[in-house]
JSON list of C-alpha atoms in Angstrom, two decimals:
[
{"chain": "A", "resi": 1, "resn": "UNK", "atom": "CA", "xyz": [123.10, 101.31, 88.94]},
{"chain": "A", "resi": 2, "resn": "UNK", "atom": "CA", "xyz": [120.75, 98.43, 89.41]},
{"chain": "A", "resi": 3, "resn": "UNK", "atom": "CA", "xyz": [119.29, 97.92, 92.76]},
{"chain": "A", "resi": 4, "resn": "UNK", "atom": "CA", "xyz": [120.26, 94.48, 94.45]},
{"chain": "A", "resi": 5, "resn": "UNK", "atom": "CA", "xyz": [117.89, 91.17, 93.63]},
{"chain": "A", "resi": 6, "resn": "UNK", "atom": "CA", "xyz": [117.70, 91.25, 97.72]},
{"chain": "A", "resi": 7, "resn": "UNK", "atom": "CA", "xyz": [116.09, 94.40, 98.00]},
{"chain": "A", "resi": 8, "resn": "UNK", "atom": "CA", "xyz": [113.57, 94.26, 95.26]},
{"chain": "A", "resi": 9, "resn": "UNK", "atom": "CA", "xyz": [112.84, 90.73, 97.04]},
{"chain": "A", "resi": 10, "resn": "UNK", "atom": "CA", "xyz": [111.83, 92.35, 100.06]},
{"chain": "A", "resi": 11, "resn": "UNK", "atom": "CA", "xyz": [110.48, 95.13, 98.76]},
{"chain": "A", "resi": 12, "resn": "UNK", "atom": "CA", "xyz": [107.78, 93.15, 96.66]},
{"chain": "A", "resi": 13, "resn": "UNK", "atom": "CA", "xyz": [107.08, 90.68, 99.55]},
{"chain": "A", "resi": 14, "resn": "UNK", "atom": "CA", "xyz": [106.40, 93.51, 101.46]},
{"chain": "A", "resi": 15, "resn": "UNK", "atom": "CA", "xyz": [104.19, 95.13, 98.85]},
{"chain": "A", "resi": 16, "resn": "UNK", "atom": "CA", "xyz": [102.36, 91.60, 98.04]},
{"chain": "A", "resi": 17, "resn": "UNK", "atom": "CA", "xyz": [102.16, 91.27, 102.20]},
{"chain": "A", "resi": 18, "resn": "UNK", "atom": "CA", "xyz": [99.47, 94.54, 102.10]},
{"chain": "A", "resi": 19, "resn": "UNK", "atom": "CA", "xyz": [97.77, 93.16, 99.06]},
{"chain": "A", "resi": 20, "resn": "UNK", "atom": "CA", "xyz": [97.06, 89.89, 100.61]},
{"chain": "A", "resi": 21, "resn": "UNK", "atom": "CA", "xyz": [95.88, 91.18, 103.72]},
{"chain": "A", "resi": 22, "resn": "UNK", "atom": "CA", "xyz": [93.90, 93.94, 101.69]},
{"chain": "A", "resi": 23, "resn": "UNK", "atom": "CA", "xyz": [91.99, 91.32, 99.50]},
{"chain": "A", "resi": 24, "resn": "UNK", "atom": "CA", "xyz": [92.91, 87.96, 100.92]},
{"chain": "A", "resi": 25, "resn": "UNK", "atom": "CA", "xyz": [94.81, 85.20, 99.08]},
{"chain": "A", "resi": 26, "resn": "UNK", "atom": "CA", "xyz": [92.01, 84.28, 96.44]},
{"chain": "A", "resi": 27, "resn": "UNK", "atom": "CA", "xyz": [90.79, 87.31, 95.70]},
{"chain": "A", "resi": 28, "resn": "UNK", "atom": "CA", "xyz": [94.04, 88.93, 94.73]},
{"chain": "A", "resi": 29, "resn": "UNK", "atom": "CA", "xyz": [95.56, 88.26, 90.81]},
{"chain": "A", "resi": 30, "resn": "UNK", "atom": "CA", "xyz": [98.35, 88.15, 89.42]},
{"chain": "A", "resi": 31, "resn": "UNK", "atom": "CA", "xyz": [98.00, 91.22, 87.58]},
{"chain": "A", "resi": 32, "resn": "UNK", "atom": "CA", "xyz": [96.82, 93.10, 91.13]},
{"chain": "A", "resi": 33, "resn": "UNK", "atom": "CA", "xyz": [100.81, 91.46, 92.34]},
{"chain": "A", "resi": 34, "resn": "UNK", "atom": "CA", "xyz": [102.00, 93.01, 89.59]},
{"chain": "A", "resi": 35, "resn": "UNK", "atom": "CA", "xyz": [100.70, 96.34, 90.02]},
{"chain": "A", "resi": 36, "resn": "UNK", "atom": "CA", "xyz": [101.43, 96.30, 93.84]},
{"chain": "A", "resi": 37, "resn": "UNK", "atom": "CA", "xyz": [105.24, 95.23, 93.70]},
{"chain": "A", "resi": 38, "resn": "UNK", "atom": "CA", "xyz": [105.83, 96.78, 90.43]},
{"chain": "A", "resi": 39, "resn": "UNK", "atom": "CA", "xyz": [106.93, 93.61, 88.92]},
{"chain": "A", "resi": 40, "resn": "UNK", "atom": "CA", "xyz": [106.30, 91.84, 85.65]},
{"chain": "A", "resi": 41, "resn": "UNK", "atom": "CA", "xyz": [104.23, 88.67, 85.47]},
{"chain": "A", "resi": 42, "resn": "UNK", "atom": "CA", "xyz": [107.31, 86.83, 84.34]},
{"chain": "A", "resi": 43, "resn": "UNK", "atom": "CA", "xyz": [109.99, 88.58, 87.00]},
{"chain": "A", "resi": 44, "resn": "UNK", "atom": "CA", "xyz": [107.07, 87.43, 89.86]},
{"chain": "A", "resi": 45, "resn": "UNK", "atom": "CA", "xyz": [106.95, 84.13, 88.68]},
{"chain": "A", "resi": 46, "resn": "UNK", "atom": "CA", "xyz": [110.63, 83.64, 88.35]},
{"chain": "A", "resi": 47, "resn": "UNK", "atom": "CA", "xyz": [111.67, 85.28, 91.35]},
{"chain": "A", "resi": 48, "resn": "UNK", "atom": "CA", "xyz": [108.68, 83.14, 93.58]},
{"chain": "A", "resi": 49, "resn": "UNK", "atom": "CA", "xyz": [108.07, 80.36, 91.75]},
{"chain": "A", "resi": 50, "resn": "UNK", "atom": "CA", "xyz": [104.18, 81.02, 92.35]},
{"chain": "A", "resi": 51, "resn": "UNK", "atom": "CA", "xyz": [101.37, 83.11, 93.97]},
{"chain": "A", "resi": 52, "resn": "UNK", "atom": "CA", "xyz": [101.19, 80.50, 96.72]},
{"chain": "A", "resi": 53, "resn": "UNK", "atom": "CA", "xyz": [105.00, 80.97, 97.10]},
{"chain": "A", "resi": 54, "resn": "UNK", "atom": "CA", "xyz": [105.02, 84.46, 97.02]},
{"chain": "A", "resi": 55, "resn": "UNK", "atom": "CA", "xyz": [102.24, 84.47, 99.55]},
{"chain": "A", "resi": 56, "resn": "UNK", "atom": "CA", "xyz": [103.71, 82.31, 102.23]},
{"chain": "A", "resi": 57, "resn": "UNK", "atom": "CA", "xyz": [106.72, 84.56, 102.10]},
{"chain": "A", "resi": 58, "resn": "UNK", "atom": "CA", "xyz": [104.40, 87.94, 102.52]},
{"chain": "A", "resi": 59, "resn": "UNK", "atom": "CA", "xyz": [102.39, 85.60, 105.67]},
{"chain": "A", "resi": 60, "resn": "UNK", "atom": "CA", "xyz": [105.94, 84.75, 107.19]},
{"chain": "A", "resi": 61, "resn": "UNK", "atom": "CA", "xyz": [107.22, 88.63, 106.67]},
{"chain": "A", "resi": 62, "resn": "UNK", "atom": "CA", "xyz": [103.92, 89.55, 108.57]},
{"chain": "A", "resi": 63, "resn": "UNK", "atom": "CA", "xyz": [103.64, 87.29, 111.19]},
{"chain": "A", "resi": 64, "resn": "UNK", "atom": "CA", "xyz": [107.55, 88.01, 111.94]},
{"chain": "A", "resi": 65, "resn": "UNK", "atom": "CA", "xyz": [107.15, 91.43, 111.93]},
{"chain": "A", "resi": 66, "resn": "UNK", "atom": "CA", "xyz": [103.96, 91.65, 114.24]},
{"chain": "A", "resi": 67, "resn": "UNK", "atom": "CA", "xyz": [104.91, 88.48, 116.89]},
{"chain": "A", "resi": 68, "resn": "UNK", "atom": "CA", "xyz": [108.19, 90.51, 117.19]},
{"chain": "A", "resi": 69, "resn": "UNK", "atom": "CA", "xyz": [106.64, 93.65, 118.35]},
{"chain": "A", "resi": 70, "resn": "UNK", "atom": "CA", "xyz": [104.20, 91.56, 120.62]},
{"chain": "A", "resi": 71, "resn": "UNK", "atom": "CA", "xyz": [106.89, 89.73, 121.97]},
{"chain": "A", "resi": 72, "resn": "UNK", "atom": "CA", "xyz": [109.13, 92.84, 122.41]},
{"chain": "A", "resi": 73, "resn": "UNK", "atom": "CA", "xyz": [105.71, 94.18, 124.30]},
{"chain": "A", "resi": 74, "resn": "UNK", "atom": "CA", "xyz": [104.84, 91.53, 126.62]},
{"chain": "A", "resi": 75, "resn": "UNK", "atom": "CA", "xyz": [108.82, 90.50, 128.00]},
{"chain": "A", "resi": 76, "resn": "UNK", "atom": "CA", "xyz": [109.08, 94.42, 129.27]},
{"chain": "A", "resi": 77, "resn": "UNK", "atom": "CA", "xyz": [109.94, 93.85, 132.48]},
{"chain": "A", "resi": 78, "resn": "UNK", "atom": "CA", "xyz": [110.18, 97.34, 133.40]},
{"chain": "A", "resi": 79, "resn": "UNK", "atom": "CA", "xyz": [106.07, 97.64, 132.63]},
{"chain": "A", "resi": 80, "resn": "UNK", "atom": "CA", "xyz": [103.44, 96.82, 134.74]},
{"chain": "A", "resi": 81, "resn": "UNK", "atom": "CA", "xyz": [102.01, 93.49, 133.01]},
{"chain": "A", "resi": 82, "resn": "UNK", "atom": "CA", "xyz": [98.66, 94.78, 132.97]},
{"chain": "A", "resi": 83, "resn": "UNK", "atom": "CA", "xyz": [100.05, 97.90, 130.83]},
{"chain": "A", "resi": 84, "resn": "UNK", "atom": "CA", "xyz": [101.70, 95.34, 128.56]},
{"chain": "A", "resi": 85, "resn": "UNK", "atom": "CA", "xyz": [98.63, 93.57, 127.63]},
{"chain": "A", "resi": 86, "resn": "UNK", "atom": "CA", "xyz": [96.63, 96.60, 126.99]},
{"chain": "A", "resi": 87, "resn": "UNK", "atom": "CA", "xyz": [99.35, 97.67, 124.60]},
{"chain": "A", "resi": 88, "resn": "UNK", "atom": "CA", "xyz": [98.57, 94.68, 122.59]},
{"chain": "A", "resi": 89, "resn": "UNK", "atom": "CA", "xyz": [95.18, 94.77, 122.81]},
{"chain": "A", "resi": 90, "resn": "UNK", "atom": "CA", "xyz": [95.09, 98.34, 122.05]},
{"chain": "A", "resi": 91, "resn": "UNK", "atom": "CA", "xyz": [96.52, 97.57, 118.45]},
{"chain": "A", "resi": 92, "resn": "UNK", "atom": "CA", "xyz": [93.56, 95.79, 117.83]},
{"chain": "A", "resi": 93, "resn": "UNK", "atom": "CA", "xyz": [91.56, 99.05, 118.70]},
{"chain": "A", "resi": 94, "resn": "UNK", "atom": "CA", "xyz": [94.18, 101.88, 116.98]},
{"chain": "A", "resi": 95, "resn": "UNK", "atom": "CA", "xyz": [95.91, 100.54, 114.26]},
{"chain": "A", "resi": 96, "resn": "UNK", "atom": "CA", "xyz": [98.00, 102.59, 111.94]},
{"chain": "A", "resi": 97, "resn": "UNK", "atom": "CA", "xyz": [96.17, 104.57, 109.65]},
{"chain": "A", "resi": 98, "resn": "UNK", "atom": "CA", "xyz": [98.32, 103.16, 106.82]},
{"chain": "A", "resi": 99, "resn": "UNK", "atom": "CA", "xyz": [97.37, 99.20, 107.67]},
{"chain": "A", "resi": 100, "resn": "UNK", "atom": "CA", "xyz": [94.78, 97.46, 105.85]},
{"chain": "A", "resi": 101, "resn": "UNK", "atom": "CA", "xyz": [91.39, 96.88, 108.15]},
{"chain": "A", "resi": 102, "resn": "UNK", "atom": "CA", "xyz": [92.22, 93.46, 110.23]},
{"chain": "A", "resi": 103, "resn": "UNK", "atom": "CA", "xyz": [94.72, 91.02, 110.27]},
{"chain": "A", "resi": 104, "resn": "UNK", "atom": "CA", "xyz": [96.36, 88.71, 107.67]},
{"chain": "A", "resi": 105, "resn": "UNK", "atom": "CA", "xyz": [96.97, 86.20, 110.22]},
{"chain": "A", "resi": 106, "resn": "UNK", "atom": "CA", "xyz": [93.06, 86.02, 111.54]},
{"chain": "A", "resi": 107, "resn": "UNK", "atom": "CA", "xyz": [92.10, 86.29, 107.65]},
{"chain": "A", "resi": 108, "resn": "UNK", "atom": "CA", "xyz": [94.21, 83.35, 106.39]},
{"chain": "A", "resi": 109, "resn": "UNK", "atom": "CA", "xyz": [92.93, 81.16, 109.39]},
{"chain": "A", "resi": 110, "resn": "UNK", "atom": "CA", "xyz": [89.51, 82.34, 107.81]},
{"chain": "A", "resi": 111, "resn": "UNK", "atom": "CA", "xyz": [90.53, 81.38, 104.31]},
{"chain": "A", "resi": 112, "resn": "UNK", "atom": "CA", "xyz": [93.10, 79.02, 103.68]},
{"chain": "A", "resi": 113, "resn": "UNK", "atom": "CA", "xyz": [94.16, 77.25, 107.14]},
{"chain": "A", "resi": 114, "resn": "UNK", "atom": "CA", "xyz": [91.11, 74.45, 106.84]},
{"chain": "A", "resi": 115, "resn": "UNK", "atom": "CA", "xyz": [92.33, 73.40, 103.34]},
{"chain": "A", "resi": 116, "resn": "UNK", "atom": "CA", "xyz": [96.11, 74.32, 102.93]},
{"chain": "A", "resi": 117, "resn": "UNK", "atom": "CA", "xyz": [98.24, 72.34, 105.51]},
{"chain": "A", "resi": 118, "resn": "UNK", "atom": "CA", "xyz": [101.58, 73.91, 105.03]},
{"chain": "A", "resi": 119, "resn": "UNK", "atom": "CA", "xyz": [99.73, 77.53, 105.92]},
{"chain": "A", "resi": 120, "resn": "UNK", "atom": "CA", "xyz": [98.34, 76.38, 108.78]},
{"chain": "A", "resi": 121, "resn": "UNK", "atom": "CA", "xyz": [101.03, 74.70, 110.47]},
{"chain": "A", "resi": 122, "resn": "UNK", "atom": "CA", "xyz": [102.91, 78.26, 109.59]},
{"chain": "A", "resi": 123, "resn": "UNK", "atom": "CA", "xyz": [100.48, 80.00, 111.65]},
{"chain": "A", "resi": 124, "resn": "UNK", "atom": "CA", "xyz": [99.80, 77.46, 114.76]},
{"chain": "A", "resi": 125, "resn": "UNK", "atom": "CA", "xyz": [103.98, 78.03, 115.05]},
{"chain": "A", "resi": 126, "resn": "UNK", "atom": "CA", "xyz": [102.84, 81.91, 115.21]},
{"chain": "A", "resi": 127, "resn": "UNK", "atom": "CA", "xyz": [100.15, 81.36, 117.61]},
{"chain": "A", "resi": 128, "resn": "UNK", "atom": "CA", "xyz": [102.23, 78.77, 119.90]},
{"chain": "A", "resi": 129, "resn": "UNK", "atom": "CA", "xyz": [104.94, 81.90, 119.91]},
{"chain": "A", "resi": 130, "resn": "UNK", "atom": "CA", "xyz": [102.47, 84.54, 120.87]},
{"chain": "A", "resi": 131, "resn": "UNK", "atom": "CA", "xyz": [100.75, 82.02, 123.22]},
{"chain": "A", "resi": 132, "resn": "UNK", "atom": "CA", "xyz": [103.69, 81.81, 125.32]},
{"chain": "A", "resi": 133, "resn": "UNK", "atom": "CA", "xyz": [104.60, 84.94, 125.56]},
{"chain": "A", "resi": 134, "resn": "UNK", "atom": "CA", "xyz": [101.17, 85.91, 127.03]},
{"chain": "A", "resi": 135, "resn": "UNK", "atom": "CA", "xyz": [101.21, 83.32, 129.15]},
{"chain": "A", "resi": 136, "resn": "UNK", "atom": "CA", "xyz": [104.42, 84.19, 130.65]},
{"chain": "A", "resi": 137, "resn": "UNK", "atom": "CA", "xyz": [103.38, 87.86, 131.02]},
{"chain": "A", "resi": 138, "resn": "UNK", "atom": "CA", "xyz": [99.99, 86.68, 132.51]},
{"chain": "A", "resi": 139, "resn": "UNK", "atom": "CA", "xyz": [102.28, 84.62, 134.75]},
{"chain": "A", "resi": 140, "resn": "UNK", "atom": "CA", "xyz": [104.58, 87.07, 135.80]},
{"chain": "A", "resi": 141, "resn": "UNK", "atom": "CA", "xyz": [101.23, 89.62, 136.45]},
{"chain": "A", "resi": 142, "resn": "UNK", "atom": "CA", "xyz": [100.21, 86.80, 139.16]},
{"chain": "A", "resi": 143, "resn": "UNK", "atom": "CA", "xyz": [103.66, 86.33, 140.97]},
{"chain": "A", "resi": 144, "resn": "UNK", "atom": "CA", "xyz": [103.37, 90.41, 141.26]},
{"chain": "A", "resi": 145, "resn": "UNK", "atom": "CA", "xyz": [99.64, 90.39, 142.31]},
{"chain": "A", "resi": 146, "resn": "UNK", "atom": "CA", "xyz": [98.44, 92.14, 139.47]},
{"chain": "A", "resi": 147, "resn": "UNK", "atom": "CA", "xyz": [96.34, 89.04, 138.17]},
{"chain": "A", "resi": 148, "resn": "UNK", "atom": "CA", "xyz": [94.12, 87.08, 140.06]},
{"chain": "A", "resi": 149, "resn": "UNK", "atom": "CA", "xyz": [96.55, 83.84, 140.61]},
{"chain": "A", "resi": 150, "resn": "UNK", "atom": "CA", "xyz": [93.72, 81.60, 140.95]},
{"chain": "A", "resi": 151, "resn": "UNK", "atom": "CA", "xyz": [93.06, 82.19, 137.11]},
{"chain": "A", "resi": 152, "resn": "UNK", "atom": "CA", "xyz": [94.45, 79.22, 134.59]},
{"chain": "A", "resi": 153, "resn": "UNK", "atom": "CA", "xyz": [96.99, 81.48, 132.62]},
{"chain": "A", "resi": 154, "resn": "UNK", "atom": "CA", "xyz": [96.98, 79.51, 129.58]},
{"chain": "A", "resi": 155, "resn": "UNK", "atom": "CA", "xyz": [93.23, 80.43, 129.33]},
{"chain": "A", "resi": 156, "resn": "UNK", "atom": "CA", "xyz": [93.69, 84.02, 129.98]},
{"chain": "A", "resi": 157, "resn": "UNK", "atom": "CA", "xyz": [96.28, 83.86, 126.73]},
{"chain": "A", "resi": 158, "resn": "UNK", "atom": "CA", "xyz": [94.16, 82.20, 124.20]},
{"chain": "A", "resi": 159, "resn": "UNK", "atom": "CA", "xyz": [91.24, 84.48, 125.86]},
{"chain": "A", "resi": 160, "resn": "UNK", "atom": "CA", "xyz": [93.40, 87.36, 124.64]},
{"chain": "A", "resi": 161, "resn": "UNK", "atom": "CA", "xyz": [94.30, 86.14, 121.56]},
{"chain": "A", "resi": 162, "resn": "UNK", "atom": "CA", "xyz": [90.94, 85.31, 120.70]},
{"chain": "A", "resi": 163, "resn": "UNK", "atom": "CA", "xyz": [89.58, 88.51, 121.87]},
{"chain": "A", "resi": 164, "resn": "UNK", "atom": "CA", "xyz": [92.13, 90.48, 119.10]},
{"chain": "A", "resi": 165, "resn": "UNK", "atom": "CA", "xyz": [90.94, 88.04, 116.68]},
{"chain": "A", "resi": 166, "resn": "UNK", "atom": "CA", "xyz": [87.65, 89.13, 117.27]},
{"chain": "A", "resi": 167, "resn": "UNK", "atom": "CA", "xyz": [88.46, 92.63, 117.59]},
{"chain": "A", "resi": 168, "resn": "UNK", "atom": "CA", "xyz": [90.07, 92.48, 113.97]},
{"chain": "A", "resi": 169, "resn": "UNK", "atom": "CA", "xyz": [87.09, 90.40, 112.64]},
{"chain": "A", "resi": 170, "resn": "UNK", "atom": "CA", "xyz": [85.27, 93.23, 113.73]},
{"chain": "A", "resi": 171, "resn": "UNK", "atom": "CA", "xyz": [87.25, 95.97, 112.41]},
{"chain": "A", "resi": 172, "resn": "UNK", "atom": "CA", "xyz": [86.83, 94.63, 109.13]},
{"chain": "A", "resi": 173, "resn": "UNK", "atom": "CA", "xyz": [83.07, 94.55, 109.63]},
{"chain": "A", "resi": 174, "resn": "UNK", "atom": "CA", "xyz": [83.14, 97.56, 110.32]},
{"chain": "A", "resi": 175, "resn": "UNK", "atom": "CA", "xyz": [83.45, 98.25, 114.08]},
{"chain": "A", "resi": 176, "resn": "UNK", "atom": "CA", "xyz": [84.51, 101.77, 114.84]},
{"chain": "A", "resi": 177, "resn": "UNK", "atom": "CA", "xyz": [86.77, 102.90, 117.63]},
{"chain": "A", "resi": 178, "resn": "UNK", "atom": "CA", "xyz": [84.27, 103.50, 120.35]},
{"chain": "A", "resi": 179, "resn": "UNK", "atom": "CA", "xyz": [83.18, 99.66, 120.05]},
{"chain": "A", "resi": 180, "resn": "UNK", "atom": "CA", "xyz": [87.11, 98.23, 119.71]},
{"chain": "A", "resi": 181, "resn": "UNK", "atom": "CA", "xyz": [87.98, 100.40, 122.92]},
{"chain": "A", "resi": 182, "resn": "UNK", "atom": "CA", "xyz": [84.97, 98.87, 124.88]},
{"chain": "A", "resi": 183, "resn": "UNK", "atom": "CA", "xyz": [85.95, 95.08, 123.71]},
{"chain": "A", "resi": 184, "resn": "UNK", "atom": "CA", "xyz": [89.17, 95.70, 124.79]},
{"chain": "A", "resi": 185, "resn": "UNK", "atom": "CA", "xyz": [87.98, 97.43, 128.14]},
{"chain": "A", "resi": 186, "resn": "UNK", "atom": "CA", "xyz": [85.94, 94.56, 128.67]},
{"chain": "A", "resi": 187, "resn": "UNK", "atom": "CA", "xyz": [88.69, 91.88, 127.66]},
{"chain": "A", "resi": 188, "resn": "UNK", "atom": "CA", "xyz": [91.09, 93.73, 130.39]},
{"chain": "A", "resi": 189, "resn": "UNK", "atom": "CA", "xyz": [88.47, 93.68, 133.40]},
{"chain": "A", "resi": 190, "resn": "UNK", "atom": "CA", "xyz": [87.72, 89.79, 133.02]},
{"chain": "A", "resi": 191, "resn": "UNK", "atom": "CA", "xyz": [91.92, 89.19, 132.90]}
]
């Protein structure tokens, strides 16, 4: 029995997703798609239409996947705030074994946000999400007392975000876990 045309959809963005964020938009080929979701050059290009097609679908699957799990993160109310956002920043310093090194988010900024319109305004509705979120965490922290209430909040959220950027851009260059720990230590006593 054939598998359904859904699954092998998602199973292929999500295969594409890793290559992407392995190699980066440009550097990845059609034939390295193929060999990552399994698929034929033809059943890619009728199923997506096109690389770029196929890669804003495996950007979207990531950034839904990861802003979830942020989100889900930071609105704990039953955590102490400043527990929350060393969760989050602690992904930055232990990320699953399995993961490529860095982010697909920081490395499409990197590559294709300056040139590709469409991308970018996909990932400044990412960032706008996430930005929220910390701020209303970071907010919360200063109605409890936990943060310093005479801080600007926004600031302290795209200070975070930022730092993780960093921290990934780091990662990739080879930072090992002693450094990303000490970034993040750092990043927590200035919040």
């Amino acid at each position: 029995m054939a598998r359904p045309r859904q699954f092998e959809e998602e199973r292929a963005v999500e295969a594409a997703m890793r290559a992407f964020w392995e190699r980066g938009y440009e550097a990845t080929s059609t034939q390295e798609l193929c060999e990552a979701t399994g698929l034929g050059r033809s059943s890619i290009y009728n199923t997506f239409t096109s690389k770029h097609d196929l890669f804003k679908r495996a950007l979207t699957l990531y950034m839904d996947v990861r802003t979830a799990s942020a989100m889900e993160v930071l609105e704990d109310a039953g955590r102490p705030v400043r527990e929350r956002l060393r969760t989050v920043l602690g992904w930055a310093v232990e990320a699953p074994v399995d993961d490529p090194v860095g982010c697909l988010v920081v490395n499409t900024m990197i590559e294709m946000a300056p040139r590709d319109e469409d991308v970018a305004g996909r990932l400044r509705g990412d960032q706008e999400k996430r930005l929220a979120a910390l701020r209303g965490a970071i907010e919360g922290g200063q109605r409890s007392g936990e943060i310093d209430a005479c801080k600007d909040a926004g600031a302290l959220a795209h200070f975070v975000v930022a730092t993780i950027g960093g921290m990934r851009v780091a990662a990739r260059g080879g930072a090992d876990e002693r450094t990303l720990r000490a970034i993040a230590d750092t990043a927590m006593a200035a919040i």
